[in-house]
Amino acid sequence: MFGLMQNQQLLISSLIDFAERHHGEGEIVSRRVEGDIHRTNYKNVALRSRRVANALDQMKLGFSDRVATLAWNGYRHLELYFGVSGSGRVLHTLNPRLHPDQIVWIADHAEDQVLCFDMTFLPIIKAIHHRCSTIKHFIALCDADKLPEDTGIPGLQSYEAWIGKQSEQYTWPDFDENSASSMCYTSGTTGNPKAALYSHRSTILHAMSGALPDALSMSARDSVLPVVPMFHVNAWGLPYSAAMTGAKLVFPGPAMDGKSIFELIEGEKVSFAAGVPTVWQMMLAHMQTNNLKFSTLKRTVIGGSACPPAMITAFNDVYGVEVLHAWGMTEMSPLGTVCTLKNKHLNLDPAEKMKVRLKQGRGIYGVDMKIVDGDGKELPWDGKAYGDLLVKGPWIISEYFKGEGGSPLVDGWFPTGDVATIDPDGYMQITDRSKDVIKSGGEWISSIDVENIAMAHPAVAMAACIGMKHPKWDERPIIAVVKKPGIDVSVAELLAFYEGKTAKWQIPDDVVFVDAIPLGGTGKMQKSKLREMLADYKLPSA
Ligand code: AMP
């Protein structure tokens, strides 16, 4: 017997319809490429996204055709989120931090038909447009009078001219909720980049679960700043969760420096912000130097790479902001776990509470996790046993776009490539990417633990731990450190700083001072590049 409820498809168009009807006045604020602050609201975004849909119809784009963006976080990008997916096309968010050759490769692989780009990226488009074999239309995300003449890009039009001539009336099509809605390539895998292809259903369920109180806890009373880019896993789903809840959205555009982000938080009364640790590092440094405090920020979700304890302490103790440590991946839409406390933790002393907050958190509803040993045998949730982390759920990939790399699943579970523990309360803690784990004398050393200790030293701006070949121990950890400007520290001082904070054999053998740690397109440390940089390095004990 079937239930007798209406079988309405879960479609992204329903989000913007809802936001328009119930939160039409809800603000959308963007710092634009031009540097000014632009204000609009859900009603305007809704009607302009319908113009986008009409414009795509006029271009004769078919169902599931790909429309790419190369753009910062802003209102026009948001309109494309709804207009492209809502009308049945697939939004492909390209990462502008990639090398132009990679962008060409990815656009070709995705068979993008249209590319909408921010003016910041005009030089890239000028250089590559003739090599993008499938793209028929280039749209510059700017006013008509800002479009330079003679760009050499055939048929280039401004976004405002493109949608300006379209009607704001449009009936969103109804179709199978399992249809593709957006895609994002990840370079976290081996070989060529592969794409996660999200569906309307996966996007809506992810947005709904992500907005829950024990996840990101989003509401119409929030002012939300996604610093995480809209080209990185749909800004962690925040644009969708915001439309679902009517939260105010504040977009930083290209200005990610500490000063600009701080000013936006204060100016727009931001209550909730989201970003990777490197962004917050810059902002906290700016606040420290200028002796600034927040007046409205209540919580911040930090993920993408491990959040150093020193950062959680700074937010919590110095600035009164709750940190939600979160973990996920492109293949998971991305939310997997968020670290929120249970009742039993509320009266713990600060040091014990910190131990919980440091973990990547509990699986949110919809995400199932397990850890397994090398033979695939499931390991206990005792907070000690560590193994390969596998996940499953309705917003987790079943295969990559075009079947690249074959089926990634093992008995229906997706292997994340992360190594983790899970404690009896269900809190998962990542110890490493499996390829970054340091194997020393038959034991594993978590590079994240080693980095976290260094990051707590006042002279350390950034730290990356890697394993170096060792004749006796197989591998030994060393730590590459970028010093804070104006503060000095010696190798011996830094190594002494580890005493008493970790087991002796987990203390790195050496410290190497570097000018910068190589970062990838999404702000993650690129340890493979660091290893290349240190190819001639010899361990003192080897
Ligand atoms: P991406 O698909 O580019 O978002 O990368 C996903 C990977 O980033 C995960 O598999 C983890 O290795 C890493 N990651 C994401 N969030 C965290 C976190 N909170 N702590 C440690 N690693 C993280």
Coordinates of C-alpha atoms and ligand atoms in Angstrom, one line a residue:
M1 CA 0.0 0.0 0.0
F2 CA 1.4 3.4 -0.9
G3 CA 0.9 6.4 1.3
L4 CA -1.6 8.9 0.1
M5 CA 0.5 12.0 0.1
Q6 CA 1.0 14.3 -2.8
N7 CA 4.0 13.2 -4.8
Q8 CA 5.7 16.5 -5.5
Q9 CA 9.1 16.4 -7.0
L10 CA 11.9 18.1 -4.9
L11 CA 13.1 20.8 -7.4
I12 CA 15.5 23.7 -6.9
S13 CA 12.9 26.1 -8.4
S14 CA 10.8 25.5 -5.3
L15 CA 13.4 27.1 -3.2
I16 CA 13.4 30.4 -5.0
D17 CA 9.6 30.3 -5.3
F18 CA 9.4 29.9 -1.5
A19 CA 11.9 32.6 -0.8
E20 CA 10.1 35.0 -3.1
R21 CA 6.7 34.4 -1.6
H22 CA 7.7 34.2 2.1
H23 CA 10.8 36.2 2.3
G24 CA 10.6 38.5 -0.7
E25 CA 12.1 41.4 1.2
G26 CA 14.9 39.2 2.6
E27 CA 18.1 41.0 1.8
I28 CA 20.9 39.8 -0.6
V29 CA 24.0 42.0 -0.2
S30 CA 27.0 41.6 -2.4
R31 CA 30.4 43.2 -2.6
R32 CA 30.9 43.5 -6.4
V33 CA 33.9 43.2 -8.5
E34 CA 33.7 47.0 -9.0
G35 CA 34.2 47.3 -5.2
D36 CA 30.8 48.8 -4.3
I37 CA 28.2 47.1 -2.2
H38 CA 25.1 46.1 -4.1
R39 CA 21.7 45.4 -2.4
T40 CA 18.8 43.3 -3.7
N41 CA 16.3 40.8 -2.2
Y42 CA 14.8 37.4 -2.8
K43 CA 12.0 38.9 -4.9
N44 CA 14.3 40.5 -7.3
V45 CA 16.6 37.5 -7.4
A46 CA 13.6 35.3 -8.2
L47 CA 12.4 37.5 -11.0
R48 CA 15.8 37.9 -12.5
S49 CA 16.4 34.1 -12.3
R50 CA 13.3 33.7 -14.4
R51 CA 14.8 36.1 -16.9
V52 CA 17.9 33.8 -16.9
A53 CA 15.6 30.8 -17.7
N54 CA 14.0 32.7 -20.5
A55 CA 17.4 33.7 -21.9
L56 CA 18.5 30.1 -21.9
D57 CA 15.3 29.0 -23.6
Q58 CA 16.0 31.6 -26.3
M59 CA 19.5 30.2 -26.8
K60 CA 17.7 26.9 -27.4
L61 CA 19.6 25.2 -24.6
G62 CA 18.2 21.7 -24.0
F63 CA 17.3 19.9 -20.8
S64 CA 20.5 19.0 -18.9
D65 CA 22.7 21.2 -21.0
R66 CA 25.6 22.6 -19.0
V67 CA 25.9 26.3 -18.2
A68 CA 29.3 27.1 -16.6
T69 CA 30.2 30.0 -14.3
L70 CA 33.6 31.4 -13.5
A71 CA 32.5 33.8 -10.8
W72 CA 32.8 35.0 -7.2
N73 CA 30.1 34.9 -4.7
G74 CA 27.5 37.5 -5.6
Y75 CA 23.8 38.1 -6.5
R76 CA 24.2 37.4 -10.2
H77 CA 25.9 34.1 -9.5
L78 CA 22.9 33.4 -7.2
E79 CA 20.5 34.2 -10.0
L80 CA 22.3 31.7 -12.2
Y81 CA 22.1 29.1 -9.4
F82 CA 18.3 29.2 -9.6
G83 CA 17.7 30.2 -13.2
V84 CA 20.0 27.5 -14.7
S85 CA 19.0 24.6 -12.5
G86 CA 15.4 25.7 -12.1
S87 CA 14.9 25.6 -15.9
G88 CA 16.3 22.1 -16.1
R89 CA 19.9 22.9 -17.1
V90 CA 23.0 21.9 -15.2
L91 CA 25.0 24.6 -13.4
H92 CA 28.7 24.0 -13.7
T93 CA 30.7 26.1 -11.3
L94 CA 34.3 26.3 -12.6
N95 CA 37.1 27.0 -10.2
P96 CA 38.9 30.2 -11.4
R97 CA 41.9 29.3 -9.2
L98 CA 42.8 26.4 -11.5
H99 CA 45.4 26.7 -14.2
P100 CA 43.8 28.0 -17.5
D101 CA 44.7 24.7 -19.2
Q102 CA 42.8 22.8 -16.5
I103 CA 39.8 25.1 -17.0
V104 CA 39.8 24.4 -20.7
W105 CA 40.1 20.6 -20.0
I106 CA 37.2 20.7 -17.5
A107 CA 34.9 22.8 -19.6
D108 CA 35.5 20.5 -22.6
H109 CA 34.9 17.4 -20.5
A110 CA 31.7 18.9 -19.1
E111 CA 30.6 19.9 -22.6
D112 CA 29.7 23.4 -21.3
Q113 CA 27.5 25.4 -23.8
V114 CA 27.5 28.7 -22.1
L115 CA 30.1 30.4 -19.9
C116 CA 29.2 33.3 -17.5
F117 CA 32.2 35.0 -16.0
D118 CA 33.0 37.9 -13.7
M119 CA 35.0 40.7 -15.3
T120 CA 38.0 39.8 -13.0
F121 CA 38.4 36.7 -15.3
L122 CA 38.2 38.5 -18.6
P123 CA 42.0 38.0 -19.2
I124 CA 41.6 34.2 -18.7
I125 CA 38.6 34.1 -21.0
K126 CA 40.4 36.1 -23.7
A127 CA 43.3 33.6 -23.5
I128 CA 41.2 30.4 -23.6
H129 CA 37.9 31.1 -25.4
H130 CA 39.1 29.8 -28.8
R131 CA 40.2 26.5 -27.1
C132 CA 36.8 25.8 -25.4
S133 CA 35.4 23.6 -28.1
T134 CA 31.8 23.2 -26.8
I135 CA 31.1 26.8 -25.5
K136 CA 28.8 28.7 -27.9
H137 CA 28.0 31.7 -25.7
F138 CA 30.1 33.9 -23.4
I139 CA 28.3 36.2 -21.0
A140 CA 30.2 38.8 -18.9
L141 CA 28.6 39.3 -15.5
C142 CA 28.4 43.1 -15.7
D143 CA 26.3 46.0 -16.8
A144 CA 26.0 46.7 -20.5
D145 CA 28.1 49.8 -20.3
K146 CA 30.9 48.0 -18.5
L147 CA 31.6 45.6 -21.4
P148 CA 34.8 46.6 -23.1
E149 CA 34.8 46.7 -26.9
D150 CA 37.1 44.5 -29.0
T151 CA 37.6 41.7 -26.5
G152 CA 38.1 39.3 -29.4
I153 CA 35.5 37.0 -27.8
P154 CA 32.9 36.3 -30.5
G155 CA 29.3 37.1 -29.5
L156 CA 30.3 38.3 -26.0
Q157 CA 27.4 40.0 -24.2
S158 CA 26.9 41.5 -20.8
Y159 CA 24.7 39.7 -18.4
E160 CA 22.4 42.7 -18.0
A161 CA 21.8 43.0 -21.7
W162 CA 21.3 39.3 -22.0
I163 CA 18.6 39.0 -19.3
G164 CA 17.4 42.6 -19.6
K165 CA 15.5 41.9 -22.8
Q166 CA 13.7 38.8 -21.3
S167 CA 10.4 38.5 -19.5
E168 CA 10.3 38.0 -15.8
Q169 CA 7.3 35.7 -16.3
Y170 CA 8.3 32.0 -16.5
T171 CA 6.7 28.8 -15.4
W172 CA 9.4 26.5 -13.9
P173 CA 9.2 23.1 -15.6
D174 CA 8.2 20.1 -13.6
F175 CA 10.5 17.1 -14.0
D176 CA 12.0 14.1 -12.2
E177 CA 13.8 15.2 -9.0
N178 CA 16.6 12.9 -9.8
S179 CA 17.6 15.0 -12.8
A180 CA 21.0 16.6 -12.6
S181 CA 21.1 20.2 -11.2
S182 CA 24.7 21.2 -10.8
M183 CA 28.2 19.8 -11.0
C184 CA 31.6 20.4 -9.5
Y185 CA 34.9 19.0 -10.4
T186 CA 37.3 17.8 -7.7
S187 CA 41.0 17.5 -8.0
G188 CA 41.2 15.7 -4.7
T189 CA 41.2 12.4 -6.6
T190 CA 44.0 10.8 -8.5
G191 CA 44.3 11.3 -12.3
N192 CA 42.3 13.8 -14.2
P193 CA 39.7 15.9 -12.3
K194 CA 36.4 14.1 -11.9
A195 CA 32.9 15.7 -11.5
A196 CA 30.4 15.1 -8.8
L197 CA 27.0 15.6 -10.5
Y198 CA 24.3 16.7 -8.0
S199 CA 20.6 16.2 -8.5
H200 CA 17.6 18.3 -7.5
R201 CA 16.6 15.8 -4.9
S202 CA 20.1 15.5 -3.4
T203 CA 20.5 19.3 -3.3
I204 CA 17.1 19.9 -1.6
L205 CA 17.7 17.1 1.0
H206 CA 21.2 18.3 1.7
A207 CA 20.0 21.9 2.1
M208 CA 17.2 20.8 4.5
S209 CA 19.4 18.6 6.6
G210 CA 22.2 21.2 6.6
A211 CA 19.9 23.9 7.9
L212 CA 18.9 21.8 11.0
P213 CA 19.7 23.1 14.5
D214 CA 22.4 20.5 15.1
A215 CA 23.9 21.2 11.7
L216 CA 24.3 24.8 10.5
S217 CA 21.2 26.0 12.3
M218 CA 20.0 28.5 9.7
S219 CA 16.9 30.7 10.1
A220 CA 15.1 33.8 8.8
R221 CA 16.8 35.7 11.7
D222 CA 20.3 35.0 10.4
S223 CA 22.5 37.1 8.3
V224 CA 24.8 34.6 6.5
L225 CA 28.2 35.2 5.0
P226 CA 29.4 32.4 2.8
V227 CA 33.1 33.1 2.4
V228 CA 33.4 29.6 1.0
P229 CA 33.2 30.2 -2.7
M230 CA 30.1 29.4 -4.8
F231 CA 32.5 27.5 -7.1
H232 CA 33.5 25.1 -4.3
V233 CA 30.7 22.6 -3.8
N234 CA 28.0 25.2 -4.1
A235 CA 29.3 27.2 -1.2
W236 CA 28.6 24.2 1.0
G237 CA 24.9 24.4 0.0
L238 CA 24.4 27.7 1.9
P239 CA 22.7 29.5 -1.0
Y240 CA 20.0 26.8 -1.1
S241 CA 19.6 26.5 2.7
A242 CA 19.4 30.3 2.9
A243 CA 16.5 30.4 0.3
M244 CA 14.8 27.6 2.2
T245 CA 14.9 29.5 5.5
G246 CA 14.8 33.1 4.3
A247 CA 18.2 34.0 5.8
K248 CA 19.8 37.2 4.6
L249 CA 22.8 36.4 2.4
V250 CA 25.9 38.5 2.3
F251 CA 28.4 37.8 -0.5
P252 CA 32.1 38.9 -0.3
G253 CA 32.8 39.0 -4.0
P254 CA 36.5 38.9 -4.7
A255 CA 37.6 40.6 -1.5
M256 CA 38.6 37.8 0.9
D257 CA 41.3 39.7 2.8
G258 CA 40.8 40.0 6.6
K259 CA 39.9 43.7 6.5
S260 CA 37.2 43.4 3.9
I261 CA 35.7 40.3 5.5
F262 CA 35.6 41.9 8.9
E263 CA 34.0 45.1 7.6
L264 CA 31.4 43.1 5.8
I265 CA 30.6 41.1 9.0
E266 CA 30.2 44.3 11.0
G267 CA 28.4 46.4 8.3
E268 CA 25.8 43.7 7.4
K269 CA 25.3 42.4 11.0
V270 CA 26.4 39.0 10.0
S271 CA 25.4 36.3 12.6
F272 CA 26.8 33.3 10.8
A273 CA 29.8 32.9 8.5
A274 CA 31.4 29.9 6.7
G275 CA 34.8 29.4 5.4
V276 CA 38.1 27.4 5.3
P277 CA 40.7 28.0 8.1
T278 CA 43.0 30.0 5.9
V279 CA 40.4 32.7 5.4
W280 CA 39.8 33.0 9.2
Q281 CA 43.5 33.0 9.8
M282 CA 43.8 36.3 7.8
M283 CA 40.7 37.8 9.5
L284 CA 41.9 37.0 13.0
A285 CA 45.3 38.4 12.3
H286 CA 43.7 41.6 11.1
M287 CA 41.5 41.8 14.2
Q288 CA 44.4 41.2 16.5
T289 CA 46.6 43.8 14.9
N290 CA 43.8 46.4 15.0
N291 CA 42.3 45.4 18.4
L292 CA 38.9 44.7 16.9
K293 CA 35.9 42.9 18.3
F294 CA 32.7 41.5 16.6
S295 CA 29.4 43.0 17.5
T296 CA 27.0 40.5 15.8
L297 CA 28.8 37.3 14.8
K298 CA 27.5 34.4 16.8
R299 CA 28.8 31.3 15.0
T300 CA 31.1 30.3 12.3
V301 CA 31.4 27.0 10.5
I302 CA 34.9 26.0 9.6
G303 CA 35.8 23.1 7.4
G304 CA 37.6 22.1 4.2
S305 CA 40.7 21.3 6.2
A306 CA 41.2 20.7 9.9
C307 CA 40.5 23.7 12.1
P308 CA 43.5 24.3 14.4
P309 CA 42.6 24.3 18.1
A310 CA 44.2 27.8 18.4
M311 CA 41.6 29.1 16.0
I312 CA 38.7 27.6 17.9
T313 CA 40.1 29.1 21.2
A314 CA 40.5 32.5 19.6
F315 CA 37.0 32.6 18.2
N316 CA 35.5 31.1 21.4
D317 CA 37.4 32.7 24.2
V318 CA 38.6 36.0 22.7
Y319 CA 35.7 36.9 20.5
G320 CA 32.7 34.9 21.9
V321 CA 31.9 33.2 18.6
E322 CA 31.0 29.5 18.6
V323 CA 33.0 27.4 16.1
L324 CA 31.2 24.6 14.3
H325 CA 33.9 22.4 13.0
A326 CA 32.6 20.6 9.9
W327 CA 33.8 18.0 7.5
G328 CA 32.7 17.0 4.1
M329 CA 33.8 16.6 0.5
T330 CA 32.9 17.6 -3.1
E331 CA 31.5 14.0 -3.5
M332 CA 29.2 14.6 -0.5
S333 CA 27.6 17.9 -1.6
P334 CA 29.6 18.5 0.8
L335 CA 28.2 18.2 4.4
G336 CA 29.0 15.1 6.3
T337 CA 29.6 16.0 9.9
V338 CA 29.2 19.1 12.0
C339 CA 30.6 19.4 15.6
T340 CA 27.8 20.5 17.9
L341 CA 27.7 19.6 21.5
K342 CA 25.3 17.2 23.2
N343 CA 23.6 18.0 26.5
K344 CA 26.1 15.8 28.4
H345 CA 29.0 18.1 27.2
L346 CA 27.5 21.4 28.3
N347 CA 28.9 21.3 31.8
L348 CA 32.3 19.9 30.9
D349 CA 35.3 22.0 31.9
P350 CA 36.7 24.1 29.0
A351 CA 39.6 21.7 28.3
E352 CA 37.3 18.7 28.0
K353 CA 34.8 20.7 25.9
M354 CA 37.7 21.7 23.6
K355 CA 38.5 18.0 23.0
V356 CA 35.0 17.5 21.7
R357 CA 35.0 20.7 19.6
L358 CA 38.2 19.7 17.9
K359 CA 36.6 16.7 16.4
Q360 CA 35.0 17.0 13.0
G361 CA 31.7 16.2 14.5
R362 CA 28.6 14.0 14.3
G363 CA 27.1 12.8 11.1
I364 CA 24.1 15.0 10.2
Y365 CA 20.8 13.2 9.4
G366 CA 21.2 11.5 6.1
V367 CA 24.9 10.6 6.4
D368 CA 25.9 7.2 7.6
M369 CA 29.5 6.5 8.4
K370 CA 31.8 3.6 9.2
I371 CA 35.5 3.1 9.7
V372 CA 37.2 -0.1 8.5
D373 CA 40.7 -1.7 8.7
G374 CA 42.9 -2.7 5.8
D375 CA 40.8 -5.8 5.2
G376 CA 37.5 -3.9 5.1
K377 CA 36.5 -5.1 8.6
E378 CA 34.4 -2.6 10.5
L379 CA 36.2 -1.0 13.5
P380 CA 34.5 -0.1 16.8
W381 CA 33.3 3.4 17.7
D382 CA 35.6 3.7 20.7
G383 CA 37.4 7.0 19.8
K384 CA 40.7 5.0 19.6
A385 CA 40.6 2.6 16.6
Y386 CA 41.3 4.5 13.4
G387 CA 40.7 3.3 9.9
D388 CA 39.4 4.3 6.5
L389 CA 36.3 6.3 6.6
L390 CA 33.4 5.3 4.4
V391 CA 30.0 7.1 4.0
K392 CA 26.7 6.6 2.4
G393 CA 23.5 8.7 2.0
P394 CA 21.2 10.4 -0.5
W395 CA 23.6 13.3 -1.2
I396 CA 26.7 11.2 -1.6
I397 CA 28.1 10.3 -5.0
S398 CA 27.2 7.0 -6.6
E399 CA 29.6 7.5 -9.5
Y400 CA 31.5 10.3 -11.2
F401 CA 30.2 12.1 -14.2
K402 CA 30.6 10.0 -17.4
G403 CA 31.5 7.0 -15.2
E404 CA 35.1 8.3 -14.9
G405 CA 37.3 6.0 -12.8
G406 CA 34.7 3.2 -12.6
S407 CA 32.5 2.7 -9.7
P408 CA 33.9 4.4 -6.6
L409 CA 31.7 2.4 -4.2
V410 CA 32.7 -0.5 -2.0
D411 CA 29.6 -2.6 -1.1
G412 CA 27.4 0.6 -1.5
W413 CA 29.7 2.8 0.6
F414 CA 31.9 5.6 -0.7
P415 CA 35.5 5.5 0.6
T416 CA 36.4 9.1 1.5
G417 CA 40.2 8.7 1.4
D418 CA 40.3 10.0 5.0
V419 CA 41.4 8.1 8.0
A420 CA 39.4 8.7 11.2
T421 CA 38.2 7.6 14.6
I422 CA 34.6 7.6 15.8
D423 CA 33.8 7.8 19.5
P424 CA 30.9 6.2 21.3
D425 CA 28.9 9.4 21.0
G426 CA 29.3 9.3 17.2
Y427 CA 31.9 12.1 17.0
M428 CA 34.2 11.5 14.1
Q429 CA 37.8 12.8 14.1
I430 CA 39.9 12.9 11.0
T431 CA 43.5 11.9 11.7
D432 CA 44.7 12.3 8.1
R433 CA 44.1 11.9 4.4
S434 CA 45.1 8.3 3.9
K435 CA 48.0 9.4 1.6
D436 CA 49.3 11.9 4.2
V437 CA 49.4 9.6 7.3
I438 CA 52.9 9.2 8.6
K439 CA 54.0 5.6 9.3
S440 CA 56.7 5.5 11.9
G441 CA 58.0 2.2 13.3
G442 CA 54.7 0.4 12.5
E443 CA 52.6 3.1 14.2
W444 CA 50.7 5.9 12.5
I445 CA 51.3 9.6 13.3
S446 CA 48.5 12.0 12.5
S447 CA 50.0 14.9 10.6
I448 CA 47.0 17.0 11.7
D449 CA 47.9 16.5 15.4
V450 CA 51.5 17.5 14.8
E451 CA 50.3 20.6 12.8
N452 CA 47.8 21.6 15.5
I453 CA 50.5 21.8 18.2
A454 CA 52.7 24.0 16.0
M455 CA 49.8 26.3 15.2
A456 CA 49.3 27.0 18.8
H457 CA 52.8 28.6 19.0
P458 CA 52.6 32.4 18.9
A459 CA 55.2 32.7 16.2
V460 CA 53.6 30.2 13.8
A461 CA 51.4 31.5 10.9
M462 CA 51.0 28.2 9.1
A463 CA 52.4 24.6 9.6
A464 CA 52.4 21.5 7.4
C465 CA 53.6 18.1 8.6
I466 CA 54.9 15.5 6.2
G467 CA 56.7 12.2 6.5
M468 CA 60.3 11.8 5.4
K469 CA 61.9 8.5 4.5
H470 CA 63.9 7.1 7.5
P471 CA 66.2 4.0 7.3
K472 CA 65.0 2.7 10.7
W473 CA 61.5 4.0 11.3
D474 CA 60.3 3.9 7.7
E475 CA 59.1 7.5 8.0
R476 CA 59.6 10.3 10.5
P477 CA 57.6 13.5 10.6
I478 CA 59.0 17.0 10.0
I479 CA 57.1 20.2 10.1
A480 CA 57.3 23.0 7.6
V481 CA 56.5 26.3 9.2
V482 CA 55.7 29.8 8.0
K483 CA 56.6 32.3 10.7
K484 CA 54.4 35.3 11.6
P485 CA 55.9 38.5 10.4
G486 CA 58.0 40.2 13.1
I487 CA 58.1 37.2 15.5
D488 CA 61.0 34.8 15.6
V489 CA 61.4 31.3 16.8
S490 CA 64.2 28.8 16.5
V491 CA 64.0 25.1 15.5
A492 CA 65.0 24.1 19.1
E493 CA 62.3 26.3 20.6
L494 CA 59.6 25.0 18.4
L495 CA 60.6 21.4 19.1
A496 CA 60.7 22.1 22.8
F497 CA 57.2 23.4 22.5
Y498 CA 56.0 19.9 21.7
E499 CA 57.3 18.5 25.0
G500 CA 54.5 17.2 27.2
K501 CA 51.9 17.9 24.5
T502 CA 52.2 14.6 22.6
A503 CA 54.0 11.3 22.9
K504 CA 57.8 11.7 22.4
W505 CA 57.9 9.5 19.3
Q506 CA 55.2 11.7 17.7
I507 CA 57.3 14.9 18.1
P508 CA 58.7 15.9 14.6
D509 CA 62.4 15.3 14.0
D510 CA 62.9 18.7 12.5
V511 CA 61.4 22.1 11.7
V512 CA 62.0 23.6 8.2
F513 CA 61.1 27.3 7.9
V514 CA 59.6 28.2 4.5
D515 CA 58.2 31.4 3.0
A516 CA 54.9 29.8 2.1
I517 CA 53.1 26.5 2.1
P518 CA 51.7 25.6 -1.3
L519 CA 47.9 25.9 -1.3
G520 CA 45.5 24.4 -3.9
G521 CA 42.5 26.0 -5.6
T522 CA 40.3 25.5 -2.6
G523 CA 42.7 26.7 0.1
K524 CA 43.9 23.2 1.1
M525 CA 47.6 22.6 1.8
Q526 CA 49.2 20.8 -1.2
K527 CA 51.5 18.4 0.6
S528 CA 52.6 16.8 -2.7
K529 CA 53.9 20.2 -3.8
L530 CA 55.6 20.6 -0.4
R531 CA 57.3 17.2 -0.8
E532 CA 58.6 18.4 -4.2
M533 CA 59.8 21.6 -2.6
L534 CA 61.7 19.6 0.0
A535 CA 63.0 16.9 -2.4
D536 CA 66.6 17.5 -1.4
Y537 CA 65.9 17.7 2.3
K538 CA 67.8 15.1 4.5
L539 CA 66.5 14.2 8.0
P540 CA 69.1 15.0 10.7
S541 CA 68.9 11.5 12.1
A542 CA 68.8 9.6 8.7
Ligands
AMP1 P1 37.1 18.7 -1.2 O1 36.4 17.7 -1.9 O2 38.0 19.5 -2.0 O3 36.2 19.6 -0.4 O4 38.0 18.0 -0.1 C1 37.5 17.1 0.8 C2 38.6 16.7 1.7 O5 39.0 17.8 2.6 C3 38.1 15.7 2.8 O6 38.2 14.4 2.3 C4 39.2 15.9 3.9 O7 40.4 15.2 3.6 C5 39.4 17.3 3.8 N1 38.6 18.0 4.9 C6 37.4 18.6 4.7 N2 37.0 19.1 5.9 C7 37.9 18.8 6.8 C8 38.0 19.0 8.2 N3 37.1 19.7 8.9 N4 39.1 18.4 8.8 C9 40.1 17.8 8.1 N5 40.0 17.6 6.8 C10 38.9 18.1 6.2

